PDB file of C-alpha atoms in Angstrom:
ATOM      1  CA  MET A 335       0.000   0.000   0.000  1.00 47.00           C
ATOM      2  CA  ARG A 336       2.832   2.353   0.754  1.00 49.00           C
ATOM      3  CA  GLN A 337       4.347   1.642  -2.653  1.00 49.00           C
ATOM      4  CA  ASN A 338       1.121   2.695  -4.421  1.00 50.00           C
ATOM      5  CA  PHE A 339       1.234   6.107  -2.806  1.00 47.00           C
ATOM      6  CA  LYS A 340       4.877   6.381  -3.772  1.00 47.00           C
ATOM      7  CA  ASN A 341       4.104   5.595  -7.428  1.00 50.00           C
ATOM      8  CA  VAL A 342       1.214   8.034  -7.502  1.00 49.00           C
ATOM      9  CA  GLY A 343       3.450  10.670  -5.958  1.00 48.00           C
ATOM     10  CA  VAL A 344       6.132  10.084  -8.588  1.00 47.00           C
ATOM     11  CA  LEU A 345       3.613  10.443 -11.401  1.00 46.00           C
ATOM     12  CA  GLU A 346       2.195  13.585  -9.867  1.00 52.00           C
ATOM     13  CA  CYS A 347       5.697  14.971  -9.358  1.00 56.00           C
ATOM     14  CA  THR A 348       6.585  14.250 -12.984  1.00 61.00           C
ATOM     15  CA  GLU A 349       3.465  16.037 -14.249  1.00 61.00           C
ATOM     16  CA  PHE A 350       4.063  18.854 -11.803  1.00 56.00           C
ATOM     17  CA  ARG A 351       7.661  19.232 -13.016  1.00 61.00           C
ATOM     18  CA  LYS A 352       6.466  19.410 -16.617  1.00 59.00           C
ATOM     19  CA  LEU A 353       4.055  22.182 -15.688  1.00 55.00           C
ATOM     20  CA  ILE A 354       6.758  24.028 -13.777  1.00 57.00           C
ATOM     21  CA  ARG A 355       9.134  23.756 -16.741  1.00 59.00           C
ATOM     22  CA  LEU A 356       6.424  25.052 -19.069  1.00 55.00           C
ATOM     23  CA  TYR A 357       5.666  27.888 -16.657  1.00 53.00           C
ATOM     24  CA  ASN A 358       9.362  28.775 -16.337  1.00 54.00           C
ATOM     25  CA  ILE A 359       9.865  28.754 -20.089  1.00 54.00           C
ATOM     26  CA  THR A 360       6.802  30.970 -20.545  1.00 51.00           C
ATOM     27  CA  PHE A 361       7.876  33.283 -17.725  1.00 50.00           C
ATOM     28  CA  TRP A 362      11.437  33.673 -18.972  1.00 49.00           C
ATOM     29  CA  TRP A 363      10.307  34.181 -22.564  1.00 46.00           C
ATOM     30  CA  CYS A 364       7.925  36.944 -21.473  1.00 44.00           C
ATOM     31  CA  HIS A 365      10.632  38.423 -19.254  1.00 45.00           C
ATOM     32  CA  PHE A 366      13.103  38.311 -22.151  1.00 45.00           C
ATOM     33  CA  ARG A 367      10.649  39.979 -24.541  1.00 44.00           C
ATOM     34  CA  VAL A 368       9.766  42.763 -22.128  1.00 44.00           C
ATOM     35  CA  HIS A 369      13.137  43.484 -20.569  1.00 44.00           C
ATOM     36  CA  MET A 370      15.690  42.381 -23.119  1.00 42.00           C
ATOM     37  CA  LEU A 371      14.042  43.394 -26.378  1.00 40.00           C
ATOM     38  CA  LYS A 372      11.886  46.420 -25.676  1.00 41.00           C
ATOM     39  CA  VAL A 373      13.812  48.426 -23.075  1.00 38.00           C
ATOM     40  CA  PRO A 374      17.191  48.417 -24.862  1.00 39.00           C
ATOM     41  CA  PHE A 375      15.418  49.217 -28.140  1.00 38.00           C
ATOM     42  CA  LYS A 376      13.915  52.341 -26.587  1.00 40.00           C
ATOM     43  CA  ARG A 377      17.226  53.335 -25.048  1.00 42.00           C
ATOM     44  CA  LEU A 378      19.050  52.881 -28.333  1.00 37.00           C
ATOM     45  CA  SER A 379      16.406  54.841 -30.204  1.00 47.00           C
ATOM     46  CA  LEU A 380      17.155  57.913 -28.086  1.00 47.00           C
ATOM     47  CA  ASN A 381      20.339  58.514 -30.092  1.00 50.00           C
ATOM     48  CA  ALA A 382      18.869  57.956 -33.556  1.00 48.00           C
ATOM     49  CA  GLY A 383      17.979  60.973 -35.705  1.00 53.00           C
ATOM     50  CA  MET A 384      18.975  63.590 -33.154  1.00 57.00           C
ATOM     51  CA  SER A 385      19.608  66.363 -35.688  1.00 68.00           C
ATOM     52  CA  LYS A 386      16.130  67.954 -35.514  1.00 83.00           C
ATOM     53  CA  TRP A 387      15.634  67.405 -31.784  1.00 91.00           C
ATOM     54  CA  ASN A 388      16.573  69.913 -29.114  1.00 90.00           C
ATOM     55  CA  PRO A 389      19.641  68.630 -27.194  1.00 91.00           C
ATOM     56  CA  LYS A 390      18.129  69.933 -23.931  1.00 92.00           C
ATOM     57  CA  LEU A 391      15.214  67.468 -24.094  1.00 94.00           C
ATOM     58  CA  THR A 392      15.090  64.780 -21.421  1.00 93.00           C
ATOM     59  CA  ALA A 393      14.832  61.092 -22.263  1.00 93.00           C
ATOM     60  CA  GLU A 394      11.118  61.139 -21.383  1.00 94.00           C
ATOM     61  CA  GLN A 395      10.502  64.135 -23.627  1.00 95.00           C
ATOM     62  CA  LEU A 396      12.267  62.416 -26.523  1.00 94.00           C
ATOM     63  CA  LEU A 397      10.225  59.256 -26.049  1.00 94.00           C
ATOM     64  CA  VAL A 398       6.989  61.248 -26.092  1.00 95.00           C
ATOM     65  CA  LEU A 399       7.787  63.822 -28.773  1.00 95.00           C
ATOM     66  CA  ARG A 400       9.684  61.612 -31.208  1.00 93.00           C
ATOM     67  CA  ASP A 401       8.638  58.020 -30.444  1.00 92.00           C
ATOM     68  CA  LYS A 402       4.974  58.885 -29.704  1.00 93.00           C
ATOM     69  CA  HIS A 403       4.877  57.515 -26.163  1.00 93.00           C
ATOM     70  CA  THR A 404       2.532  58.838 -23.481  1.00 93.00           C
ATOM     71  CA  GLU A 405       3.482  60.094 -20.048  1.00 94.00           C
ATOM     72  CA  ARG A 406       1.756  58.499 -17.074  1.00 94.00           C
ATOM     73  CA  PRO A 407      -1.572  60.166 -16.204  1.00 95.00           C
ATOM     74  CA  HIS A 408      -1.750  62.649 -13.317  1.00 95.00           C
ATOM     75  CA  THR A 409       2.055  63.092 -13.257  1.00 94.00           C
ATOM     76  CA  GLY A 410       2.595  65.967 -15.695  1.00 94.00           C
ATOM     77  CA  ALA A 411       4.060  69.282 -14.574  1.00 95.00           C
ATOM     78  CA  TYR A 412       1.333  71.373 -16.235  1.00 96.00           C
ATOM     79  CA  LEU A 413      -1.743  69.360 -15.278  1.00 95.00           C
ATOM     80  CA  LEU A 414      -2.659  71.674 -12.384  1.00 94.00           C
ATOM     81  CA  ASN A 415      -1.022  74.845 -13.741  1.00 95.00           C
ATOM     82  CA  LYS A 416      -3.434  77.796 -13.388  1.00 94.00           C
ATOM     83  CA  ASN A 417      -1.000  80.573 -14.395  1.00 96.00           C
ATOM     84  CA  GLN A 418      -1.724  82.838 -17.369  1.00 97.00           C
ATOM     85  CA  GLY A 419       0.552  82.395 -20.370  1.00 97.00           C
ATOM     86  CA  ILE A 420       1.315  80.373 -23.470  1.00 98.00           C
ATOM     87  CA  TYR A 421       2.267  76.703 -23.807  1.00 98.00           C
ATOM     88  CA  HIS A 422       5.048  76.136 -26.359  1.00 98.00           C
ATOM     89  CA  CYS A 423       6.413  73.004 -28.027  1.00 97.00           C
ATOM     90  CA  ALA A 424       9.216  71.640 -25.833  1.00 97.00           C
ATOM     91  CA  ASN A 425      11.328  70.855 -28.888  1.00 96.00           C
ATOM     92  CA  CYS A 426      11.043  73.841 -31.249  1.00 96.00           C
ATOM     93  CA  ASP A 427       9.432  76.477 -28.970  1.00 96.00           C
ATOM     94  CA  GLN A 428       6.488  77.121 -31.308  1.00 97.00           C
ATOM     95  CA  PRO A 429       3.489  78.628 -29.429  1.00 98.00           C
ATOM     96  CA  LEU A 430       0.719  76.007 -29.286  1.00 98.00           C
ATOM     97  CA  TYR A 431      -1.929  76.708 -26.636  1.00 98.00           C
ATOM     98  CA  SER A 432      -3.094  79.641 -24.544  1.00 97.00           C
ATOM     99  CA  SER A 433      -3.841  79.140 -20.869  1.00 97.00           C
ATOM    100  CA  THR A 434      -7.268  80.695 -21.515  1.00 96.00           C
ATOM    101  CA  THR A 435      -8.252  77.596 -23.544  1.00 96.00           C
ATOM    102  CA  LYS A 436      -7.109  75.136 -20.863  1.00 96.00           C
ATOM    103  CA  PHE A 437      -9.743  73.294 -18.822  1.00 94.00           C
ATOM    104  CA  ASP A 438      -9.882  70.486 -16.276  1.00 92.00           C
ATOM    105  CA  SER A 439     -11.256  67.347 -17.914  1.00 92.00           C
ATOM    106  CA  GLY A 440     -10.110  64.972 -15.175  1.00 91.00           C
ATOM    107  CA  CYS A 441      -8.367  62.747 -17.733  1.00 92.00           C
ATOM    108  CA  GLY A 442      -4.892  63.065 -16.171  1.00 94.00           C
ATOM    109  CA  TRP A 443      -3.300  65.245 -18.859  1.00 96.00           C
ATOM    110  CA  PRO A 444      -3.629  68.976 -19.610  1.00 97.00           C
ATOM    111  CA  SER A 445      -6.698  69.603 -21.768  1.00 96.00           C
ATOM    112  CA  PHE A 446      -7.305  72.465 -24.184  1.00 97.00           C
ATOM    113  CA  TYR A 447     -10.278  73.138 -26.437  1.00 95.00           C
ATOM    114  CA  GLN A 448      -8.327  74.857 -29.237  1.00 96.00           C
ATOM    115  CA  PRO A 449      -4.776  75.803 -30.259  1.00 97.00           C
ATOM    116  CA  VAL A 450      -3.452  79.368 -30.473  1.00 97.00           C
ATOM    117  CA  ASN A 451      -3.699  79.133 -34.260  1.00 95.00           C
ATOM    118  CA  PRO A 452      -5.087  76.240 -36.370  1.00 93.00           C
ATOM    119  CA  ASP A 453      -1.845  76.146 -38.378  1.00 96.00           C
ATOM    120  CA  VAL A 454       0.376  75.215 -35.400  1.00 97.00           C
ATOM    121  CA  LEU A 455      -0.900  71.611 -35.308  1.00 97.00           C
ATOM    122  CA  THR A 456      -1.035  68.719 -37.736  1.00 97.00           C
ATOM    123  CA  TYR A 457      -3.544  65.905 -37.367  1.00 96.00           C
ATOM    124  CA  HIS A 458      -2.887  62.228 -38.114  1.00 95.00           C
ATOM    125  CA  LYS A 459      -5.025  59.096 -37.910  1.00 94.00           C
ATOM    126  CA  ASP A 460      -3.770  56.852 -35.070  1.00 92.00           C
ATOM    127  CA  THR A 461      -4.833  53.192 -34.833  1.00 90.00           C
ATOM    128  CA  SER A 462      -2.095  52.090 -32.418  1.00 84.00           C
ATOM    129  CA  LEU A 463      -4.394  50.880 -29.612  1.00 82.00           C
ATOM    130  CA  GLY A 464      -6.894  49.080 -31.812  1.00 86.00           C
ATOM    131  CA  THR A 465      -9.173  52.109 -31.938  1.00 88.00           C
ATOM    132  CA  VAL A 466      -9.172  55.093 -34.254  1.00 91.00           C
ATOM    133  CA  ARG A 467      -7.922  58.273 -32.613  1.00 93.00           C
ATOM    134  CA  ILE A 468      -6.648  61.578 -33.944  1.00 96.00           C
ATOM    135  CA  GLU A 469      -3.026  62.299 -33.077  1.00 97.00           C
ATOM    136  CA  ILE A 470      -1.898  65.912 -32.761  1.00 98.00           C
ATOM    137  CA  CYS A 471       1.647  66.956 -33.638  1.00 97.00           C
ATOM    138  CA  CYS A 472       3.545  70.227 -33.755  1.00 97.00           C
ATOM    139  CA  SER A 473       3.434  71.518 -37.342  1.00 96.00           C
ATOM    140  CA  ASN A 474       6.974  72.891 -37.111  1.00 94.00           C
ATOM    141  CA  CYS A 475       8.953  69.864 -35.813  1.00 95.00           C
ATOM    142  CA  ASP A 476       6.349  67.063 -36.056  1.00 95.00           C
ATOM    143  CA  GLY A 477       6.713  66.327 -32.337  1.00 96.00           C
ATOM    144  CA  HIS A 478       3.933  64.170 -30.865  1.00 97.00           C
ATOM    145  CA  LEU A 479       1.790  66.187 -28.461  1.00 98.00           C
ATOM    146  CA  GLY A 480      -1.140  63.904 -27.690  1.00 97.00           C
ATOM    147  CA  HIS A 481      -4.602  63.243 -29.099  1.00 97.00           C
ATOM    148  CA  VAL A 482      -7.760  65.191 -29.827  1.00 96.00           C
ATOM    149  CA  PHE A 483     -11.232  63.948 -28.916  1.00 95.00           C
ATOM    150  CA  GLU A 484     -14.509  65.415 -30.152  1.00 92.00           C
ATOM    151  CA  GLY A 485     -18.147  65.069 -29.155  1.00 90.00           C
ATOM    152  CA  GLU A 486     -17.661  64.407 -25.438  1.00 90.00           C
ATOM    153  CA  GLY A 487     -20.061  67.148 -24.302  1.00 90.00           C
ATOM    154  CA  TRP A 488     -17.532  69.526 -22.726  1.00 89.00           C
ATOM    155  CA  ASP A 489     -19.140  72.548 -24.389  1.00 87.00           C
ATOM    156  CA  LYS A 490     -22.395  71.965 -22.496  1.00 89.00           C
ATOM    157  CA  LEU A 491     -20.788  70.776 -19.263  1.00 88.00           C
ATOM    158  CA  LEU A 492     -18.266  73.598 -18.842  1.00 87.00           C
ATOM    159  CA  SER A 493     -19.732  76.260 -21.169  1.00 86.00           C
ATOM    160  CA  ILE A 494     -16.658  76.332 -23.392  1.00 88.00           C
ATOM    161  CA  PRO A 495     -17.003  77.387 -27.049  1.00 90.00           C
ATOM    162  CA  LYS A 496     -15.979  74.069 -28.660  1.00 90.00           C
ATOM    163  CA  ASP A 497     -16.765  70.432 -27.888  1.00 91.00           C
ATOM    164  CA  THR A 498     -13.162  69.410 -28.488  1.00 94.00           C
ATOM    165  CA  ARG A 499     -10.571  68.124 -26.019  1.00 95.00           C
ATOM    166  CA  HIS A 500      -6.898  68.297 -26.926  1.00 97.00           C
ATOM    167  CA  CYS A 501      -5.337  65.844 -24.469  1.00 97.00           C
ATOM    168  CA  VAL A 502      -1.660  66.882 -24.364  1.00 98.00           C
ATOM    169  CA  ASN A 503       1.379  65.387 -22.633  1.00 98.00           C
ATOM    170  CA  SER A 504       2.930  67.903 -20.223  1.00 97.00           C
ATOM    171  CA  CYS A 505       6.445  66.839 -21.171  1.00 96.00           C
ATOM    172  CA  SER A 506       5.852  67.917 -24.789  1.00 97.00           C
ATOM    173  CA  LEU A 507       5.182  71.454 -23.598  1.00 97.00           C
ATOM    174  CA  ASN A 508       7.060  74.404 -22.100  1.00 97.00           C
ATOM    175  CA  PHE A 509       5.055  77.099 -20.348  1.00 97.00           C
ATOM    176  CA  LYS A 510       5.888  80.800 -20.582  1.00 96.00           C
ATOM    177  CA  THR A 511       4.015  83.196 -18.319  1.00 94.00           C
ATOM    178  CA  ALA A 512       2.244  86.221 -19.762  1.00 82.00           C
ATOM    179  CA  GLU A 513       4.217  89.441 -19.498  1.00 74.00           C
TER     180      GLU A 513
END
């Protein structure tokens, strides 16, 4: 009787070991893909094509402006900024948004309902997350700023003139106070 339990235990251990091996292979493959392929690729890409990018930009700013990444929500320097002035492109210093068009949408990024001038932005179709969004870029340097969303009802909710929300990464902007 003792031998039967021993045999059952050996079989269960063998199956268990196979599962553990499969789990370890899956875990290490995922770990390799995330940490060995993606992170070094992003770090290496920081040095590529630097000629049109401001040398004073931080690594995060380069990843957002050039590689079209997004900063974490509720962490941007200008999210809660209430000062009067103009928001400029962090790369080329082109004026983009006035503080008078900024509003609190609660989305975690600075929101504006219109740019200083329609010609300062370019709009591109973005399907990167499996949905169709409109990407906004600086018309001068083509730096990624964020996305624009329409038809959310902000004009009725906050009595602003346009029902448009320009959701902009803080790190793609520099703020200059009004003189």
